Each structure stands twice: as structure tokens, then as C-alpha cells.
CSV table of C-alpha atoms in Angstrom, one decimal:
chain,number,residue,atom,x,y,z
A,1,VAL,CA,-17.5,-10.2,5.9
A,2,ARG,CA,-21.3,-9.7,5.8
A,3,PHE,CA,-22.5,-13.3,6.0
A,4,PRO,CA,-20.8,-16.5,7.4
A,5,GLU,CA,-20.5,-17.8,4.0
A,6,ASP,CA,-18.2,-15.0,3.2
A,7,LEU,CA,-15.4,-16.5,5.3
A,8,GLU,CA,-15.0,-19.2,2.6
A,9,ASP,CA,-15.5,-16.8,-0.5
A,10,ASP,CA,-12.4,-16.0,-2.3
A,11,ASN,CA,-14.3,-13.2,-4.2
A,12,THR,CA,-14.7,-11.2,-1.0
A,13,THR,CA,-10.7,-11.5,-0.5
A,14,PHE,CA,-8.3,-8.5,-1.2
A,15,ASN,CA,-4.7,-8.5,-0.9
A,16,PRO,CA,-2.4,-5.7,0.4
A,17,GLU,CA,-0.7,-3.4,-1.9
A,18,TYR,CA,2.4,-2.8,0.6
A,19,SER,CA,3.6,-5.1,3.3
A,20,HIS,CA,7.1,-3.8,3.6
A,21,GLN,CA,6.1,-1.7,6.6
A,22,VAL,CA,5.3,-4.8,8.5
A,23,PHE,CA,7.8,-7.4,7.0
A,24,GLY,CA,10.6,-5.0,5.8
A,25,ASP,CA,11.8,-3.8,2.4
A,26,ASP,CA,12.1,-7.4,1.0
A,27,GLU,CA,8.4,-8.4,2.2
A,28,VAL,CA,9.7,-11.7,3.2
A,29,ALA,CA,8.4,-13.8,6.1
A,30,PHE,CA,11.2,-16.4,6.6
A,31,GLY,CA,10.9,-20.1,7.7
A,32,TYR,CA,7.3,-21.1,6.4
A,33,LYS,CA,6.2,-23.2,3.5
A,34,GLY,CA,2.6,-22.4,2.2
A,35,LEU,CA,2.2,-19.5,4.6
A,36,LYS,CA,-1.2,-17.7,4.6
A,37,ILE,CA,-1.9,-14.6,6.9
A,38,LEU,CA,-5.5,-14.2,7.3
A,39,LEU,CA,-7.4,-11.2,8.3
A,40,TYR,CA,-11.1,-11.0,8.3
A,41,TYR,CA,-13.2,-7.7,9.2
A,42,ILE,CA,-16.9,-7.7,9.8
A,43,ALA,CA,-18.2,-5.3,7.3
A,44,GLY,CA,-19.6,-2.6,9.6
A,45,ASN,CA,-17.8,-2.4,13.0
A,46,LEU,CA,-14.6,-4.1,11.7
A,47,SER,CA,-14.3,-6.6,14.5
A,48,THR,CA,-11.6,-8.7,13.5
A,49,PHE,CA,-10.5,-12.3,13.2
A,50,PHE,CA,-6.8,-13.5,12.7
A,51,ARG,CA,-5.1,-16.5,12.1
A,52,ILE,CA,-2.2,-18.1,10.2
A,53,GLU,CA,-1.9,-21.1,8.2
A,54,TYR,CA,1.1,-23.0,6.8
A,55,THR,CA,2.0,-26.4,5.6
A,56,SER,CA,5.5,-26.4,7.4
A,57,LYS,CA,7.8,-24.3,9.4
A,58,VAL,CA,11.5,-24.7,10.3
A,59,ASN,CA,12.4,-25.7,13.6
A,60,GLU,CA,15.2,-24.4,15.7
A,61,LYS,CA,16.1,-27.7,17.3
A,62,PHE,CA,16.4,-29.6,14.0
A,63,ASP,CA,17.2,-26.8,11.4
A,64,CYS,CA,19.2,-24.4,13.7
A,65,VAL,CA,17.3,-21.5,12.5
A,66,GLU,CA,14.5,-19.7,13.9
A,67,ALA,CA,11.2,-18.7,11.7
A,68,ASP,CA,10.1,-15.2,11.8
A,69,ASP,CA,7.5,-14.4,14.5
A,70,VAL,CA,4.7,-13.5,12.1
A,71,GLU,CA,1.9,-13.4,14.7
A,72,SER,CA,3.8,-10.6,16.8
A,73,LYS,CA,4.2,-8.6,13.7
A,74,ILE,CA,0.6,-8.5,13.2
A,75,ARG,CA,-0.1,-8.1,16.8
A,76,GLU,CA,1.7,-4.9,16.7
A,77,ILE,CA,-0.8,-3.4,14.0
A,78,ILE,CA,-4.2,-4.7,15.1
A,79,PRO,CA,-5.8,-3.7,18.3
A,80,PRO,CA,-6.2,-6.2,21.3
A,81,GLY,CA,-9.4,-8.1,21.4
A,82,PHE,CA,-9.6,-9.7,18.0
A,83,CYS,CA,-11.1,-13.4,17.5
A,84,THR,CA,-8.7,-16.2,17.0
A,85,ASN,CA,-11.5,-18.8,16.1
A,86,THR,CA,-14.4,-19.1,13.7
A,87,ASP,CA,-17.4,-19.8,16.0
A,88,ASP,CA,-16.5,-16.6,18.1
A,89,PHE,CA,-16.2,-14.5,15.1
A,90,VAL,CA,-19.6,-15.8,13.6
A,91,SER,CA,-21.3,-14.8,17.0
A,92,LEU,CA,-20.0,-11.2,16.6
A,93,LEU,CA,-21.2,-11.4,13.2
A,94,GLU,CA,-24.9,-11.9,14.4
A,95,LYS,CA,-24.7,-8.7,16.5
A,96,GLU,CA,-23.7,-6.8,13.6
A,97,VAL,CA,-27.3,-5.7,13.1
A,98,ASN,CA,-26.8,-3.4,16.2
A,99,PHE,CA,-24.0,-1.5,14.6
A,100,LYS,CA,-24.9,2.0,13.3
A,101,PRO,CA,-22.4,4.8,11.8
A,102,PHE,CA,-20.7,7.2,14.1
A,103,GLY,CA,-21.3,11.0,14.1
A,104,MET,CA,-23.3,13.3,11.9
A,105,LEU,CA,-24.9,12.5,8.5
A,106,LEU,CA,-23.5,14.8,5.9
A,107,HIS,CA,-24.2,13.2,2.6
A,108,THR,CA,-26.2,10.5,1.0
A,109,TYR,CA,-25.8,9.4,-2.7
A,110,SER,CA,-26.4,6.1,-4.9
A,111,ILE,CA,-24.4,4.4,-7.4
A,112,HIS,CA,-25.7,1.7,-9.9
A,113,ASN,CA,-24.3,-1.7,-9.4
A,114,GLU,CA,-24.3,-3.7,-12.7
A,115,GLU,CA,-23.7,-6.9,-11.0
A,116,ALA,CA,-26.6,-6.4,-8.4
A,117,GLY,CA,-28.6,-4.6,-11.1
A,118,GLU,CA,-29.8,-1.9,-8.7
A,119,ASP,CA,-28.8,1.4,-7.2
A,120,ILE,CA,-26.9,1.1,-4.0
A,121,THR,CA,-27.1,3.6,-1.3
A,122,TYR,CA,-24.2,5.3,0.4
A,123,GLN,CA,-23.7,7.8,3.3
A,124,ILE,CA,-21.0,9.9,4.5
A,125,TYR,CA,-20.7,11.0,8.2
A,126,LYS,CA,-18.4,13.3,10.1
A,127,ALA,CA,-17.3,11.8,13.5
A,128,ASP,CA,-15.0,12.6,16.4
A,129,MET,CA,-13.7,11.0,19.5
A,130,THR,CA,-16.3,11.9,21.7
A,131,CYS,CA,-18.7,9.5,19.7
A,132,PRO,CA,-19.3,6.4,22.0
A,133,GLY,CA,-17.2,3.5,20.6
A,134,PHE,CA,-15.7,5.6,17.7
A,135,ARG,CA,-12.1,5.3,19.3
A,136,GLU,CA,-12.2,1.7,19.3
A,137,TYR,CA,-13.5,1.4,15.8
A,138,HIS,CA,-10.9,3.8,14.5
A,139,GLU,CA,-8.2,1.7,16.0
A,140,ARG,CA,-9.4,-1.3,13.7
A,141,LEU,CA,-10.1,1.0,10.6
A,142,GLN,CA,-6.6,2.7,10.7
A,143,THR,CA,-5.0,-1.0,10.5
A,144,PHE,CA,-5.7,-0.9,6.8
A,145,LEU,CA,-3.3,2.3,6.1
A,146,MET,CA,-0.3,-0.2,6.8
A,147,TRP,CA,-1.3,-2.3,3.7
A,148,PHE,CA,-2.8,0.4,1.4
A,149,ILE,CA,-0.9,3.6,2.0
A,150,GLU,CA,3.0,3.9,1.6
A,151,THR,CA,4.6,5.3,4.5
A,152,ALA,CA,1.5,5.4,6.6
A,153,SER,CA,1.7,6.0,10.4
A,154,PHE,CA,-1.1,6.0,13.1
A,155,ILE,CA,-2.2,9.4,14.3
A,156,ASP,CA,-2.4,10.9,17.7
A,157,VAL,CA,-6.2,10.4,18.2
A,158,ASP,CA,-6.1,12.5,21.7
A,159,ASP,CA,-5.4,15.7,19.6
A,160,GLU,CA,-8.8,17.4,19.1
A,161,ARG,CA,-7.9,19.0,15.9
A,162,TRP,CA,-8.5,16.0,14.0
A,163,ASN,CA,-11.7,15.4,12.1
A,164,TYR,CA,-12.8,12.1,10.7
A,165,PHE,CA,-15.0,11.5,7.6
A,166,LEU,CA,-16.3,7.9,7.0
A,167,VAL,CA,-18.1,6.6,3.9
A,168,PHE,CA,-20.8,3.6,4.7
A,169,GLU,CA,-22.7,1.2,2.3
A,170,LYS,CA,-26.3,0.5,3.4
A,171,TYR,CA,-27.4,-3.0,2.6
A,172,ASN,CA,-30.1,-5.4,3.7
A,173,LYS,CA,-29.7,-8.8,5.6
A,174,ASP,CA,-32.9,-10.9,6.5
A,175,GLY,CA,-35.0,-7.8,6.4
A,176,ALA,CA,-32.8,-5.5,8.4
A,177,THR,CA,-30.7,-2.4,7.2
A,178,LEU,CA,-27.2,-2.8,7.9
A,179,PHE,CA,-24.0,-0.6,7.1
A,180,ALA,CA,-20.6,-1.8,5.6
A,181,THR,CA,-17.5,0.5,6.0
A,182,VAL,CA,-16.3,1.8,2.5
A,183,GLY,CA,-13.7,4.1,3.5
A,184,TYR,CA,-12.4,7.4,5.3
A,185,MET,CA,-10.6,10.5,5.4
A,186,THR,CA,-8.7,12.1,8.2
A,187,VAL,CA,-8.2,16.0,8.3
A,188,TYR,CA,-5.9,18.0,10.7
A,189,ASN,CA,-7.2,21.7,11.4
A,190,TYR,CA,-3.8,23.9,11.4
A,191,TYR,CA,-4.2,27.1,13.0
A,192,VAL,CA,-3.7,30.4,10.9
A,193,TYR,CA,-3.1,33.6,12.6
A,194,PRO,CA,-5.1,35.4,13.8
A,195,ASP,CA,-8.4,33.7,13.7
A,196,LYS,CA,-8.4,31.0,10.8
A,197,THR,CA,-8.0,27.3,10.4
A,198,ARG,CA,-6.4,25.6,7.3
A,199,PRO,CA,-7.9,22.1,7.4
A,200,ARG,CA,-5.2,19.7,5.7
A,201,VAL,CA,-6.2,16.2,4.5
A,202,SER,CA,-3.7,13.7,6.0
A,203,GLN,CA,-5.0,10.3,4.9
A,204,MET,CA,-7.5,9.0,2.5
A,205,LEU,CA,-8.4,5.4,1.9
A,206,VAL,CA,-11.3,3.9,0.0
A,207,LEU,CA,-11.2,-0.1,0.5
A,208,PRO,CA,-10.2,-2.1,-2.5
A,209,PRO,CA,-13.8,-3.7,-3.1
A,210,PHE,CA,-15.1,-0.2,-3.5
A,211,GLN,CA,-12.5,1.5,-5.6
A,212,GLY,CA,-13.1,2.9,-9.0
A,213,GLU,CA,-16.7,3.5,-8.2
A,214,GLY,CA,-16.4,7.2,-7.5
A,215,HIS,CA,-16.5,7.2,-3.7
A,216,GLY,CA,-13.2,9.0,-3.5
A,217,ALA,CA,-14.6,11.9,-5.3
A,218,GLN,CA,-18.0,12.1,-3.4
A,219,LEU,CA,-15.8,11.8,0.0
A,220,LEU,CA,-13.6,14.8,-1.1
A,221,GLU,CA,-16.4,16.9,-2.5
A,222,THR,CA,-18.5,16.3,0.7
A,223,VAL,CA,-15.3,17.4,3.0
A,224,HIS,CA,-14.8,20.5,0.8
A,225,ARG,CA,-18.6,21.4,1.1
A,226,TYR,CA,-18.2,20.7,4.9
A,227,TYR,CA,-15.6,23.2,5.2
A,228,MET,CA,-17.0,25.8,2.7
A,229,SER,CA,-19.6,26.6,5.1
A,230,SER,CA,-17.4,27.6,7.8
A,231,PRO,CA,-16.1,31.4,7.9
A,232,THR,CA,-13.0,30.8,9.8
A,233,VAL,CA,-11.7,28.2,7.2
A,234,LEU,CA,-9.0,30.1,5.1
A,235,ASP,CA,-8.3,27.1,2.6
A,236,ILE,CA,-8.0,23.4,2.4
A,237,THR,CA,-4.7,21.6,1.6
A,238,ALA,CA,-3.5,17.9,1.7
A,239,GLU,CA,-0.4,16.5,3.2
A,240,ASP,CA,2.2,14.9,1.0
A,241,PRO,CA,-0.5,14.1,-2.0
A,242,SER,CA,0.1,11.3,-4.2
A,243,GLU,CA,-0.4,11.2,-7.9
A,244,ASN,CA,-3.8,9.6,-7.6
A,245,TYR,CA,-5.1,12.1,-4.9
A,246,VAL,CA,-3.8,14.9,-7.0
A,247,LYS,CA,-6.1,13.7,-10.1
A,248,LEU,CA,-8.9,13.1,-7.8
A,249,ARG,CA,-8.5,16.7,-6.4
A,250,ASP,CA,-8.4,18.2,-9.9
A,251,PHE,CA,-11.7,16.6,-10.9
A,252,VAL,CA,-13.6,17.7,-7.5
A,253,LEU,CA,-12.3,21.1,-7.8
A,254,VAL,CA,-13.1,21.8,-11.4
A,255,LYS,CA,-16.5,20.4,-10.7
A,256,LEU,CA,-17.1,23.0,-7.9
A,257,CYS,CA,-15.5,25.9,-9.8
A,258,GLN,CA,-17.0,25.3,-13.3
A,259,ASP,CA,-20.0,27.3,-12.4
A,260,LEU,CA,-18.3,30.3,-11.1
A,261,LEU,CA,-18.7,33.4,-13.1
A,262,CYS,CA,-14.9,34.3,-12.9
A,263,PHE,CA,-14.5,31.0,-15.0
A,264,SER,CA,-16.8,31.7,-17.8
A,265,PRO,CA,-15.2,30.9,-21.2
A,266,VAL,CA,-14.8,34.7,-22.1
A,267,LYS,CA,-12.8,35.3,-18.8
A,268,LEU,CA,-10.9,31.9,-19.2
A,269,MET,CA,-9.5,33.3,-22.6
A,270,GLN,CA,-8.4,36.5,-21.0
A,271,GLY,CA,-6.0,34.7,-18.9
A,272,PHE,CA,-5.5,33.6,-15.2
A,273,SER,CA,-6.9,36.7,-12.9
A,274,GLN,CA,-6.9,37.9,-9.2
A,275,GLU,CA,-10.8,37.7,-9.4
A,276,MET,CA,-10.4,33.7,-10.0
A,277,VAL,CA,-8.1,33.5,-6.8
A,278,THR,CA,-10.3,35.6,-4.8
A,279,GLU,CA,-13.7,33.9,-5.7
A,280,ALA,CA,-12.3,30.5,-5.4
A,281,GLN,CA,-10.7,31.1,-2.3
A,282,GLN,CA,-13.8,33.1,-0.5
A,283,LYS,CA,-16.5,30.9,-1.9
A,284,LEU,CA,-14.8,27.3,-2.2
A,285,LYS,CA,-11.7,27.5,0.1
A,286,ILE,CA,-9.5,26.8,-2.7
A,287,ASN,CA,-6.1,28.3,-2.7
A,288,LYS,CA,-4.1,30.0,-5.3
A,289,GLN,CA,-1.9,27.2,-6.7
A,290,HIS,CA,-4.9,24.7,-6.7
A,291,THR,CA,-7.0,27.6,-8.6
A,292,ARG,CA,-4.3,28.0,-11.0
A,293,ARG,CA,-4.6,24.3,-12.3
A,294,VAL,CA,-8.5,24.6,-12.3
A,295,TYR,CA,-8.2,27.5,-14.6
A,296,GLU,CA,-5.6,25.7,-17.0
A,297,ILE,CA,-8.1,22.6,-17.0
A,298,LEU,CA,-11.2,24.7,-17.6
A,299,ARG,CA,-9.2,26.9,-20.4
A,300,LEU,CA,-8.3,23.8,-22.1
A,301,ARG,CA,-12.1,22.9,-22.3
A,302,ALA,CA,-12.7,26.3,-23.8
A,303,THR,CA,-9.7,26.3,-26.1
A,304,ASN,CA,-10.0,25.0,-29.7
A,305,MET,CA,-6.8,23.2,-29.9
A,306,GLY,CA,-7.3,22.7,-33.6
A,307,ASP,CA,-6.8,26.3,-34.0
A,308,ALA,CA,-3.2,27.5,-34.5
A,309,GLU,CA,-3.6,30.7,-32.5
A,310,GLN,CA,-5.8,29.7,-29.6
A,311,SER,CA,-3.6,26.4,-29.2
A,312,ARG,CA,-0.2,28.5,-29.2
A,313,SER,CA,-1.7,31.1,-26.7
A,314,TYR,CA,-2.7,28.1,-24.4
A,315,ARG,CA,0.6,26.5,-24.8
A,316,LEU,CA,2.6,29.6,-23.9
A,317,ASP,CA,0.2,30.4,-20.8
A,318,VAL,CA,1.0,27.0,-19.3
A,319,LYS,CA,4.5,27.1,-20.2
A,320,ARG,CA,5.0,30.5,-18.6
A,321,ARG,CA,4.0,28.8,-15.2
A,322,LEU,CA,5.9,25.4,-15.8
A,323,ILE,CA,9.2,27.3,-16.7
A,324,GLY,CA,9.4,29.2,-13.1
A,325,PRO,CA,11.6,26.4,-11.6
A,326,TYR,CA,13.7,25.9,-14.5
A,327,LYS,CA,14.5,29.6,-14.5
A,328,LYS,CA,15.4,29.4,-10.8
A,329,LYS,CA,17.7,26.4,-11.2
A,330,GLN,CA,19.4,28.3,-14.3
A,331,ARG,CA,20.0,31.5,-12.1
A,332,GLU,CA,21.8,29.2,-9.3
A,333,LEU,CA,23.7,27.1,-12.0
A,334,ALA,CA,24.9,30.4,-13.4
A,335,LYS,CA,26.2,31.7,-10.0
A,336,MET,CA,28.1,28.3,-9.5
A,337,ARG,CA,29.8,28.4,-12.7
A,338,ARG,CA,30.9,31.9,-12.4
A,339,CYS,CA,32.9,30.7,-9.4
A,340,LEU,CA,34.0,27.3,-10.7
A,341,ARG,CA,34.5,27.7,-14.5
A,342,PRO,CA,36.0,30.4,-17.1
A,343,GLU,CA,33.2,32.6,-18.8
A,344,GLU,CA,33.4,30.7,-22.2
A,345,MET,CA,32.5,27.4,-20.8
A,346,THR,CA,29.8,28.9,-18.7
A,347,ASN,CA,28.0,30.1,-22.0
A,348,GLN,CA,28.5,26.5,-23.6
A,349,LEU,CA,26.9,24.6,-20.6
A,350,ASN,CA,24.3,27.1,-20.3
A,351,GLN,CA,23.3,26.6,-24.0
A,352,ILE,CA,23.1,22.7,-23.2
A,353,ASP,CA,21.0,23.2,-20.3
A,354,LEU,CA,18.8,25.6,-22.3
A,355,ASN,CA,18.4,22.6,-25.0
A,356,MET,CA,17.5,20.0,-22.3
A,357,GLN,CA,15.2,22.5,-20.3
A,358,ARG,CA,13.1,23.1,-23.6
A,359,GLU,CA,12.6,19.2,-24.1
A,360,GLN,CA,11.9,18.7,-20.6
A,361,LEU,CA,9.4,21.9,-20.8
A,362,GLU,CA,7.7,20.3,-23.6
A,363,GLU,CA,7.3,16.9,-22.1
A,364,SER,CA,6.0,18.2,-18.8
A,365,PHE,CA,3.5,20.4,-20.8
A,366,GLN,CA,2.3,17.3,-22.9
A,367,GLN,CA,2.0,15.1,-19.8
A,368,LEU,CA,-0.1,17.8,-18.1
A,369,VAL,CA,-2.5,18.3,-21.1
A,370,SER,CA,-3.0,14.5,-21.1
A,371,ASP,CA,-3.9,14.6,-17.5
A,372,TYR,CA,-6.2,17.3,-17.7
A,373,ARG,CA,-8.1,15.8,-20.6
A,374,ARG,CA,-8.7,12.7,-18.5
A,375,VAL,CA,-10.2,15.3,-16.0
A,376,LEU,CA,-12.5,16.9,-18.6
A,377,GLU,CA,-13.5,13.3,-19.8
A,378,ARG,CA,-14.7,12.2,-16.5
A,379,LEU,CA,-16.2,15.6,-15.9
A,380,ALA,CA,-18.4,15.1,-19.0
A,381,GLN,CA,-19.7,11.7,-17.8
A,382,ALA,CA,-20.4,13.0,-14.5
């Protein structure tokens, strides 16, 4: 909510992707007809207004059943101090002009908005719990995790190893410059013996009204650049990354790596090298596993897939990496079968496994190439 009229504007509304973390696996609130759970947030400081509407509700006295206590379920997530009536919320909205982003400004960028017909400015800040008012703001911000990240949980903010990176949009209201929350990322700094740290991305969320505009890539690249400048950082990883995060990371890391000398077309065609691992790790804080993916994406760009020899060479190179887990599984199965079955049956079953393995390998390769092509298409448009 930026203006009072936004309260009645359905265009500013967005719905949760997940509600099972609050309402159970069936995502059901029992005992209501026409139930609406309404949560409004002021765009900048995220002051909250919560109300429930319904046309009718079961009554224990007459229906012999009790409706779910929806309000208490929501109260478990949103911090105390929220508004319960419109007038209080609108009066808080008038004070929004005093809200300023927390922490240190790291990056400013613009994105052209077709609807507004103008460039909109965004800023990325790094904050921590020593910033006045940030702890309370973060309590409100993290409530979005429950609705938009699967298996989300709140973090221990008293642990000083957490870093917070926030994205804000700058907008004008009555001639004043205000800030709206766009998204954020939390990063935990793990200790690596003897004197290094390994930052691990824990949570990353861009709010639904801003998704698909490139903010995730801007945020991840800014965070990488922030840690790249630190001599004590070993490399940057992510905790249980989603499929979408992996695609985003591929794009950002390829964008960062493409100008390194070790990834020149000539060197790419010579195969994956220790030089790539060392340079990507030392200059960009990228680990070996992620560097390998960057190499495969950039080599695909340098390869003429219409040329039979180049195409075959690329396919074999990628499949040699992909086959590793299959070979390990094959060795484990062989050990088991030697104990459980006669020799002739082992050979037959191994042959069946081998055929299935080839099919799965080809399927994995084609899916990978499809994902890589999308990264390269996005890179060409960047």
C-alpha cells in the first residue's frame, strides 16, 4: 500500500503460493462461508493491517462444531503491533515519508517500466541488527516467507553471522521521494578453518508484484560483488537451492565469468581446466562445482552444434560429468548382486540397467542443454 486508495484496488493484491505452513497440508480453514483473510502492508516499512471477513460461520451452540481459529494462526506469524482498523492504518501511511532504507547503499540501478512509460530507480542495501528499527522491520518482512517459500522458517536474528541485503524502489508521492520494499536476501557466514568464511545464501525473495523484472539477478550479482572484495571469503554457496534459484545463479555467474581470460573460446574448446577453477575461485569466489556449470554453458556458446565433430565433443564432455553418479550406483548394485544372485543373472540385470542408464543420461543431457540455452538467451538480451 502506497496510497489510501490502494486499500480498495484489487490490482495491488497478490495471493500466497503456499498456505500449508499455516493451515496444514490440505490448506483448509474449516467453518466459514465466503472467508477472506486480508493482510495489508505499507510499501516501505511494512506496518501491517490485518482483518478477516466472512459471510457466515458455524456455531458450536447450534452446529455442534467449532470453526478453526483463523485469527490465532495468523497472529502466530505476524508480529504484535499490527493495525485492526482502516483509520489507524491510513494515519500510519501518512508517516511513511519518514521511512528510509536501512544500512549501507551497495548498488543503484534502473529498469524501464512499460506501464508507467519511464525508468524506475531501485537501490540495494546491506543491513544488520545494529541498524535502528531494522529488527522490527525484519520481523514484518520475514512473514512473507511463510506464503512464498516452501518449508520456510524464521532465522535466529541474535546470531551476528547473518547479513541482510534489501532491495527498495524509489517512488514519488506529493513531491517527496519514498521507498517501497521489493525483496531481500539473507546470507549466513560460515567459518572455514583456519581464517576464512563461506557465505551461504539462506533465503531469497522478490515480492510477487516485482517478479520477472530482473531484481533477483541484480540482487544476487550485488551480493557476489560485495563478497568478492573480501580477502577472507573462500566462496559463496546456497542452502538447498530451488530450481529457479539455480537458473538465476547460472545466469549471474556466467555473466561474471564470461570476461575472464580462462573462459576465452580457445580455452573453452580445450576442456575444463584447473586454471578455470583457480581464477573463478580467487577473483569471483565461485566454487569448483559452479565453475564447471559456467564452463559448460560458455562452451555451448562457443560450440557450433551444427558441426558433427564439435557437437559430439561437447556431448561427450558433459556426459562424462553426468555419468559419475550412475557409475557409483552401478558399482553399489554390482556388489549387492554378487551377494544375492547367481553370476549369470547379475550380467543380465546389469545389461538392463545399462540401457536404462543410457536413456536417463541422454534425457539429462538434453534437459541441461535446454536450460543452458535459456541462460545464453537471457545473457544475449542483458
